[in-house]
Short mmCIF file of C-alpha atoms and ligand atoms in Angstrom, two decimals:
data_model
loop_
_atom_site.label_atom_id
_atom_site.label_comp_id
_atom_site.label_asym_id
_atom_site.label_seq_id
_atom_site.Cartn_x
_atom_site.Cartn_y
_atom_site.Cartn_z
CA UNK X 548 -0.09 -0.14 0.21
CA UNK X 549 2.75 2.24 0.83
CA UNK X 550 4.57 1.46 -2.48
CA UNK X 551 1.48 2.68 -4.67
CA UNK X 552 0.79 5.91 -2.53
CA UNK X 553 4.58 6.53 -3.00
CA UNK X 554 4.64 6.03 -6.77
CA UNK X 555 1.31 8.29 -7.08
CA UNK X 556 2.83 10.79 -5.13
CA UNK X 557 6.08 10.98 -7.03
CA UNK X 558 4.43 11.09 -10.26
CA UNK X 559 1.27 13.46 -9.85
CA UNK X 560 2.07 15.67 -7.01
CA UNK X 561 4.80 18.48 -7.31
CA UNK X 562 7.92 17.75 -5.10
CA UNK X 563 7.72 20.65 -2.64
CA UNK X 564 8.42 18.40 0.18
CA UNK X 565 11.09 16.27 1.36
CA UNK X 566 8.57 13.43 2.46
CA UNK X 567 9.37 10.72 5.01
CA UNK X 568 8.18 7.56 3.61
CA UNK X 569 5.32 6.91 6.11
CA UNK X 570 1.71 7.14 5.44
CA UNK X 571 -0.75 7.31 8.38
CA UNK X 572 -3.89 5.71 8.50
CA UNK X 573 -5.59 6.15 11.53
CA UNK X 574 -4.84 8.11 15.11
CA UNK X 575 -6.33 8.18 18.58
CA UNK X 576 -5.21 11.36 20.26
CA UNK X 577 -1.46 11.05 20.35
CA UNK X 578 -1.15 8.06 18.84
CA UNK X 579 -1.03 7.14 15.18
CA UNK X 580 -0.96 3.94 13.12
CA UNK X 581 0.66 3.63 9.68
CA UNK X 582 0.08 1.33 6.35
CA UNK X 583 2.15 -1.12 8.01
CA UNK X 584 0.49 -1.57 11.24
CA UNK X 585 3.17 0.19 12.78
CA UNK X 586 2.22 2.54 15.97
CA UNK X 587 3.69 5.90 16.81
CA UNK X 588 3.44 8.63 19.44
CA UNK X 589 2.83 11.74 17.94
CA UNK X 590 5.10 14.72 19.20
CA UNK X 591 4.17 16.72 16.27
CA UNK X 592 0.25 17.08 16.09
CA UNK X 593 0.30 17.97 12.28
CA UNK X 594 2.57 20.90 12.80
CA UNK X 595 0.65 22.33 15.69
CA UNK X 596 -2.67 21.84 13.96
CA UNK X 597 -4.45 18.89 15.54
CA UNK X 598 -4.44 20.46 18.93
CA UNK X 599 -7.25 18.18 20.42
CA UNK X 600 -5.86 15.30 19.13
CA UNK X 601 -6.45 12.78 16.42
CA UNK X 602 -10.06 11.75 16.07
CA UNK X 603 -11.11 13.71 18.71
CA UNK X 604 -14.83 12.58 19.42
CA UNK X 605 -16.43 15.75 20.32
CA UNK X 606 -14.95 17.43 17.13
CA UNK X 607 -15.79 14.75 14.82
CA UNK X 608 -19.17 14.90 16.06
CA UNK X 609 -19.44 18.58 15.47
CA UNK X 610 -18.16 18.28 12.17
CA UNK X 611 -20.31 15.17 10.82
CA UNK X 612 -23.40 17.02 12.24
CA UNK X 613 -22.83 20.49 10.49
CA UNK X 614 -21.73 18.70 7.11
CA UNK X 615 -25.20 16.96 7.28
CA UNK X 616 -26.86 20.21 7.50
CA UNK X 617 -25.22 22.71 5.50
CA UNK X 618 -21.62 23.15 4.59
CA UNK X 619 -20.77 26.10 2.70
CA UNK X 620 -23.03 29.01 1.55
CA UNK X 621 -20.41 31.77 1.05
CA UNK X 622 -19.98 34.94 3.10
CA UNK X 623 -22.81 36.58 1.17
CA UNK X 624 -25.11 35.57 3.94
CA UNK X 625 -25.29 35.57 8.11
CA UNK X 626 -23.25 32.58 9.10
CA UNK X 627 -24.11 31.78 12.26
CA UNK X 628 -21.13 29.52 13.55
CA UNK X 629 -18.82 32.16 12.11
CA UNK X 630 -20.42 34.97 14.64
CA UNK X 631 -20.36 32.27 17.15
CA UNK X 632 -16.76 31.49 16.81
CA UNK X 633 -15.76 35.28 16.32
CA UNK X 634 -17.49 35.97 19.53
CA UNK X 635 -15.97 32.94 21.54
CA UNK X 636 -12.17 33.79 19.91
CA UNK X 637 -12.74 37.80 21.12
CA UNK X 638 -14.11 37.09 24.53
CA UNK X 639 -11.50 34.46 25.30
CA UNK X 640 -8.85 36.76 24.30
CA UNK X 641 -9.87 39.68 26.43
CA UNK X 642 -9.38 42.08 23.32
CA UNK X 643 -11.77 44.27 22.13
CA UNK X 644 -11.57 43.25 18.56
CA UNK X 645 -13.20 41.78 15.60
CA UNK X 646 -12.26 38.95 13.53
CA UNK X 647 -11.92 38.06 9.26
CA UNK X 648 -11.63 34.38 8.74
CA UNK X 649 -9.81 33.14 5.94
CA UNK X 650 -8.22 29.45 5.60
CA UNK X 651 -4.27 29.33 6.33
CA UNK X 652 -1.83 31.32 8.20
CA UNK X 653 -0.49 33.23 5.03
CA UNK X 654 -4.02 34.06 4.43
CA UNK X 655 -4.33 35.76 7.90
CA UNK X 656 -0.75 37.19 7.72
CA UNK X 657 -1.92 38.69 4.27
CA UNK X 658 -5.39 39.71 6.07
CA UNK X 659 -3.10 41.70 8.60
CA UNK X 660 -0.72 43.30 5.89
CA UNK X 661 -4.01 44.87 4.39
CA UNK X 662 -5.12 45.92 7.66
CA UNK X 663 -1.68 47.73 8.35
CA UNK X 664 -1.67 49.28 4.57
CA UNK X 665 -4.78 50.85 4.89
CA UNK X 666 -4.32 52.21 8.51
CA UNK X 667 -1.12 53.64 6.52
CA UNK X 668 -3.49 55.61 3.98
CA UNK X 669 -4.42 58.74 5.73
CA UNK X 670 -5.90 61.33 3.28
CA UNK X 671 -3.59 64.12 2.44
CA UNK X 672 -0.57 62.63 3.89
CA UNK X 673 2.55 60.41 2.74
CA UNK X 674 1.39 56.83 2.95
CA UNK X 675 2.80 54.76 5.66
CA UNK X 676 3.37 51.44 4.49
CA UNK X 677 6.64 49.76 5.82
CA UNK X 678 6.35 46.71 7.89
CA UNK X 679 9.21 45.83 10.16
CA UNK X 680 9.47 41.86 10.86
CA UNK X 681 12.31 40.07 12.53
CA UNK X 682 15.10 37.56 11.18
CA UNK X 683 14.16 34.04 11.66
CA UNK X 684 10.65 34.94 11.48
CA UNK X 685 8.13 32.80 9.51
CA UNK X 686 4.84 34.17 8.40
CA UNK X 687 3.87 32.06 5.24
CA UNK X 688 4.44 31.00 1.78
CA UNK X 689 2.22 33.39 -0.50
CA UNK X 690 4.28 36.07 -2.12
CA UNK X 691 4.09 38.93 0.49
CA UNK X 692 3.71 36.43 3.18
CA UNK X 693 7.00 35.20 2.19
CA UNK X 694 8.60 38.64 1.92
CA UNK X 695 7.51 39.31 5.50
CA UNK X 696 9.49 36.38 6.29
CA UNK X 697 12.83 37.41 7.99
CA UNK X 698 14.73 34.65 6.15
CA UNK X 699 16.55 35.57 3.17
CA UNK X 700 17.16 32.01 1.52
CA UNK X 701 13.63 31.81 1.31
CA UNK X 702 13.35 34.50 -0.97
CA UNK X 703 15.27 33.15 -4.02
CA UNK X 704 13.47 33.08 -7.46
CA UNK X 705 10.18 34.66 -6.50
CA UNK X 706 10.81 38.34 -6.99
CA UNK X 707 9.77 41.04 -7.48
CA UNK X 708 8.11 41.15 -4.34
CA UNK X 709 5.89 43.60 -2.64
CA UNK X 710 8.09 46.66 -1.50
CA UNK X 711 8.00 47.84 2.23
CA UNK X 712 9.22 44.72 4.35
CA UNK X 713 11.92 45.57 6.82
CA UNK X 714 14.03 43.21 9.01
CA UNK X 715 15.23 43.57 12.39
CA UNK X 716 18.13 41.45 13.72
CA UNK X 717 16.26 41.52 17.08
CA UNK X 718 13.56 43.40 18.89
CA UNK X 719 16.04 46.09 20.03
CA UNK X 720 16.93 47.07 16.55
CA UNK X 721 13.21 47.60 16.08
CA UNK X 722 12.88 51.15 17.03
CA UNK X 723 15.82 52.33 15.24
CA UNK X 724 14.44 51.11 11.96
CA UNK X 725 11.09 53.17 12.25
CA UNK X 726 10.83 56.15 10.03
CA UNK X 727 7.96 58.16 8.89
CA UNK X 728 7.05 55.36 6.55
CA UNK X 729 7.00 52.88 9.02
CA UNK X 730 2.89 51.30 9.90
CA UNK X 731 3.41 48.20 11.55
CA UNK X 732 5.74 45.75 13.36
CA UNK X 733 5.04 42.43 12.93
CA UNK X 734 6.54 39.57 15.52
CA UNK X 735 5.61 35.98 16.31
CA UNK X 736 6.28 36.11 20.11
CA UNK X 737 7.58 32.58 20.26
CA UNK X 738 9.46 31.83 16.82
CA UNK X 739 8.17 28.64 15.94
CA UNK X 740 9.78 27.72 12.31
CA UNK X 741 12.65 29.88 13.30
CA UNK X 742 13.83 27.55 16.40
CA UNK X 743 11.00 27.65 19.25
CA UNK X 744 12.48 30.90 20.26
CA UNK X 745 10.34 33.16 22.62
CA UNK X 746 11.07 36.75 22.65
CA UNK X 747 12.11 38.51 26.06
CA UNK X 748 8.54 39.35 28.02
CA UNK X 749 9.97 42.81 29.45
CA UNK X 750 11.49 43.71 25.87
CA UNK X 751 8.02 42.93 24.24
CA UNK X 752 6.02 44.84 26.86
CA UNK X 753 8.57 48.01 26.15
CA UNK X 754 7.94 47.69 22.26
CA UNK X 755 4.30 47.73 22.33
CA UNK X 756 4.61 50.78 24.58
CA UNK X 757 6.93 52.48 22.27
CA UNK X 758 4.90 51.52 19.27
CA UNK X 759 1.53 52.76 20.70
CA UNK X 760 3.35 56.21 21.42
CA UNK X 761 4.85 56.19 17.75
CA UNK X 762 1.37 55.06 16.54
CA UNK X 763 2.72 52.03 14.84
CA UNK X 764 0.85 49.16 14.62
CA UNK X 765 1.96 45.79 16.84
CA UNK X 766 0.72 42.66 14.82
CA UNK X 767 1.24 39.44 16.38
CA UNK X 768 1.62 36.63 14.38
CA UNK X 769 0.06 33.65 16.78
CA UNK X 770 -0.54 31.10 13.95
CA UNK X 771 1.56 28.65 15.76
CA UNK X 772 1.42 29.96 19.27
CA UNK X 773 -2.79 30.64 19.37
CA UNK X 774 -5.39 28.72 21.31
CA UNK X 775 -3.71 27.47 24.20
CA UNK X 776 -0.22 26.36 22.46
CA UNK X 777 2.05 28.20 25.11
CA UNK X 778 -0.63 27.84 28.10
CA UNK X 779 -2.72 30.83 27.66
CA UNK X 780 -5.30 31.32 25.53
CA UNK X 781 -3.08 33.37 23.62
CA UNK X 782 0.90 34.14 23.61
CA UNK X 783 -0.06 37.70 24.16
CA UNK X 784 -1.97 37.24 27.14
CA UNK X 785 0.94 35.59 28.59
CA UNK X 786 3.00 38.16 27.53
CA UNK X 787 0.76 40.81 28.99
CA UNK X 788 0.32 42.90 25.70
CA UNK X 789 -2.55 44.07 24.06
CA UNK X 790 -1.70 44.04 20.01
CA UNK X 791 -3.48 46.15 17.09
CA UNK X 792 -3.91 42.69 15.25
CA UNK X 793 -3.47 39.20 15.92
CA UNK X 794 -3.37 36.11 13.42
CA UNK X 795 -4.13 32.67 14.21
CA UNK X 796 -4.57 29.56 12.17
CA UNK X 797 -2.77 25.96 13.06
CA UNK X 798 -4.35 24.85 16.11
CA UNK X 799 -8.13 26.81 15.68
CA UNK X 800 -9.86 23.96 13.64
CA UNK X 801 -8.37 20.80 14.72
CA UNK X 802 -7.19 19.74 11.44
CA UNK X 803 -9.81 21.77 9.30
CA UNK X 804 -8.24 24.52 7.42
CA UNK X 805 -8.94 27.78 9.32
CA UNK X 806 -7.27 31.21 9.19
CA UNK X 807 -8.26 34.13 11.58
CA UNK X 808 -6.96 37.92 11.52
CA UNK X 809 -8.49 39.86 14.76
CA UNK X 810 -7.87 43.38 15.19
CA UNK X 811 -8.63 46.32 17.32
CA UNK X 812 -9.12 48.86 14.53
CA UNK X 813 -12.42 47.56 14.15
CA UNK X 814 -13.22 50.01 11.54
CA UNK X 815 -10.75 49.53 9.19
CA UNK X 816 -12.46 47.42 6.38
CA UNK X 817 -15.58 48.58 4.62
CA UNK X 818 -17.45 46.09 2.32
CA UNK X 819 -15.49 44.84 -0.33
CA UNK X 820 -11.92 45.83 1.08
CA UNK X 821 -11.03 42.18 1.81
CA UNK X 822 -12.64 38.53 1.30
CA UNK X 823 -12.55 34.83 1.03
CA UNK X 824 -14.86 32.49 -0.61
CA UNK X 825 -14.00 29.30 1.73
CA UNK X 826 -13.23 31.50 4.68
CA UNK X 827 -15.10 31.02 7.95
CA UNK X 828 -17.68 28.46 6.12
CA UNK X 829 -19.92 26.33 8.00
CA UNK X 830 -17.51 23.48 8.36
CA UNK X 831 -14.29 25.18 9.36
CA UNK X 832 -16.02 27.37 12.28
CA UNK X 833 -18.42 24.09 13.50
CA UNK X 834 -15.28 22.71 14.17
CA UNK X 835 -13.42 25.88 15.56
CA UNK X 836 -16.08 25.85 17.98
CA UNK X 837 -15.97 22.43 18.93
CA UNK X 838 -12.15 22.70 19.33
CA UNK X 839 -12.75 25.30 21.69
CA UNK X 840 -15.46 23.42 23.40
CA UNK X 841 -12.74 20.79 24.27
CA UNK X 842 -9.65 23.37 24.78
CA UNK X 843 -11.75 25.53 27.11
CA UNK X 844 -12.81 22.86 29.59
CA UNK X 845 -9.55 21.21 29.32
CA UNK X 846 -7.91 24.56 30.52
CA UNK X 847 -10.60 25.17 33.27
CA UNK X 848 -10.56 22.07 34.79
CA UNK X 849 -6.84 22.52 35.33
CA UNK X 850 -6.12 19.39 33.12
CA UNK X 851 -3.92 21.23 30.79
CA UNK X 852 -1.93 22.83 32.68
CA UNK X 853 -0.92 19.91 34.66
CA UNK X 854 -0.03 18.14 31.46
CA UNK X 855 1.93 21.15 30.28
CA UNK X 856 3.87 20.73 33.54
CA UNK X 857 4.33 17.19 33.41
CA UNK X 858 5.38 17.33 29.56
CA UNK X 859 7.76 19.97 30.49
CA UNK X 860 9.44 18.16 33.66
CA UNK X 861 9.67 15.10 31.68
CA UNK X 862 11.51 17.03 28.35
CA UNK X 863 13.98 18.65 30.95
CA UNK X 864 14.91 15.35 32.60
CA UNK X 865 15.79 13.88 29.14
CA UNK X 866 17.57 16.93 28.11
CA UNK X 867 19.68 16.91 31.30
CA UNK X 868 20.48 12.99 30.66
CA UNK X 869 21.55 14.00 27.02
CA UNK X 870 23.64 17.10 27.26
CA UNK X 871 26.10 15.74 25.18
CA UNK X 872 23.75 16.01 22.06
CA UNK X 873 21.56 19.06 23.37
CA UNK X 874 22.79 22.55 24.27
CA UNK X 875 19.65 24.31 25.51
CA UNK X 876 15.83 23.56 26.20
CA UNK X 877 13.93 26.18 25.10
CA UNK X 878 9.90 27.43 24.48
CA UNK X 879 6.73 27.25 26.62
CA UNK X 880 3.43 25.09 27.02
CA UNK X 881 3.39 22.34 24.55
CA UNK X 882 5.48 24.46 22.18
CA UNK X 883 8.88 23.45 23.38
CA UNK X 884 12.46 22.60 21.65
CA UNK X 885 15.85 20.94 22.55
CA UNK X 886 18.79 22.67 20.49
CA UNK X 887 21.11 20.22 18.80
CA UNK X 888 24.53 20.20 19.25
CA UNK X 889 24.68 20.41 14.98
CA UNK X 890 22.40 19.61 12.05
CA UNK X 891 23.88 16.20 11.53
CA UNK X 892 22.63 15.30 15.40
CA UNK X 893 19.63 16.58 14.82
CA UNK X 894 18.63 14.60 11.42
CA UNK X 895 19.94 11.69 12.91
CA UNK X 896 17.63 12.13 16.49
CA UNK X 897 14.59 12.48 14.05
CA UNK X 898 15.26 9.43 11.97
CA UNK X 899 16.09 7.13 15.32
CA UNK X 900 13.12 8.68 17.00
CA UNK X 901 10.95 7.49 13.93
CA UNK X 902 12.27 4.03 13.93
CA UNK X 903 11.38 3.82 17.67
CA UNK X 904 7.94 4.98 17.08
CA UNK X 905 7.99 8.57 18.04
CA UNK X 906 7.12 11.69 15.66
CA UNK X 907 9.28 14.65 16.31
CA UNK X 908 10.00 17.79 14.37
CA UNK X 909 12.91 19.83 13.31
CA UNK X 910 12.99 23.61 13.52
CA UNK X 911 15.44 26.64 12.61
CA UNK X 912 18.52 26.81 14.67
CA UNK X 913 19.35 23.19 14.53
CA UNK X 914 15.83 22.59 17.18
CA UNK X 915 14.13 19.29 18.04
CA UNK X 916 11.02 20.77 18.25
CA UNK X 917 7.91 19.38 20.16
CA UNK X 918 4.35 20.28 19.44
CA UNK X 919 2.24 17.54 20.92
CA UNK X 920 -1.76 17.60 20.80
CA UNK X 921 -2.80 19.69 23.76
CA UNK X 922 -4.78 16.51 25.21
CA UNK X 923 -2.03 14.25 25.04
CA UNK X 924 -2.20 11.67 28.21
CA UNK X 925 0.38 11.11 30.60
CA UNK X 926 0.68 7.37 29.47
CA UNK X 927 1.11 8.67 25.81
CA UNK X 928 3.82 11.42 27.17
CA UNK X 929 5.54 8.55 28.92
CA UNK X 930 5.54 6.21 25.85
CA UNK X 931 6.89 9.05 23.70
CA UNK X 932 9.69 9.81 25.96
CA UNK X 933 10.54 5.98 26.58
CA UNK X 934 10.79 5.80 22.73
CA UNK X 935 12.85 8.81 22.33
CA UNK X 936 15.20 7.81 25.04
CA UNK X 937 15.37 4.49 23.31
CA UNK X 938 16.24 6.38 19.93
CA UNK X 939 18.89 8.99 21.97
CA UNK X 940 20.60 6.03 23.62
CA UNK X 941 21.06 4.29 20.14
CA UNK X 942 22.95 6.99 18.61
C1 PLP D 1176 2.80 28.00 9.87
C2 PLP D 1176 2.88 29.37 10.07
C3 PLP D 1176 2.51 30.16 9.04
C4 PLP D 1176 1.64 30.09 7.96
O1 PLP D 1176 0.59 29.26 7.91
P1 PLP D 1176 0.11 28.17 6.92
O2 PLP D 1176 -1.46 27.94 7.23
O3 PLP D 1176 1.08 27.29 6.15
O4 PLP D 1176 -0.05 29.04 5.62
C5 PLP D 1176 2.22 31.46 9.33
N1 PLP D 1176 2.83 31.86 10.92
C6 PLP D 1176 3.46 31.39 11.73
C7 PLP D 1176 4.16 31.86 12.82
C8 PLP D 1176 3.33 29.66 11.25
O5 PLP D 1176 4.04 28.91 12.17
#
């Protein structure tokens, strides 16, 4: 079966991914089964997407019930689960904002960039359009989100790009880069793809205050950090800031594509300024509402914080045991990394872990990245760390 899948994939799908030769057929919370019947512990949750675990019964039921009634009817009409989803996200965030729904992280960030560009347009004045982002950032793969991404290596081939993106080497450099044309700063509070690198909380708070004073928008890309991944509903809550724009995607729909841009500039768009055919349809927002049901209850019961503490404790133990392979333990909540001593070690760890039946990710700065489902059980964590230890011991 795997061979058939592989040959079709190689013949008909563009080779944009360096795929591993595994195909999964089913999953239950943090456990997965492949075509050969081998079982894995999933410390990746589909890159932070399947936040409520594989085959979550609450989300499955909500999706099935919704598609049995109505799946999609376009944004020309009022959509109950979309309105409900917006209300819940806004209320949970604690920010006075409104939402727009798209289908991915990149699309959410495109929305954020459009908000900034429109905000910079004030009649009779020089337009402000520049957006400052950070080196090692990741904001998505569309042409504009790619240009916003502060990784020069990703800018080969695809130019010319939209103008107006400026990269700061670190948060300390941002203020010095602001000029009369700067309209926004876009940051991840914990850089995900860039290596699970959290920004310093005090520095972020000082940045937020400085930007407010200069009327430059603070836009936080929470595509990876959002919806309890770092412990709070949003990483912005954890950092104690009030951004002007926040984007969400990965964990929101439990595997159903959805992206959200939310902003305190509630009057920025008029009808026709922005849109999306699929964005916020019945399917994706019903799924998101079910994900929120599951995670809100999990957080309120104290189980989420318990699981976070256990995962952190176990990961730190493993880090201490293998100081020969790793130089640092980084991250928050269920978004964590171990910095490998070099790229070769990282590749060998990931391959060996897979052999032993545990899935882990890589990220920038030679980071072994962990993004387990937020609902991962203690048994699943134990099993995953046991397998990972077996893999590390074999290196
Ligand atoms: C994954 C990611 C994106 C891109 O999301 P897509 O859904 O792949 O477009 C953007 N920003 C951050 C921080 C991400 O982690």
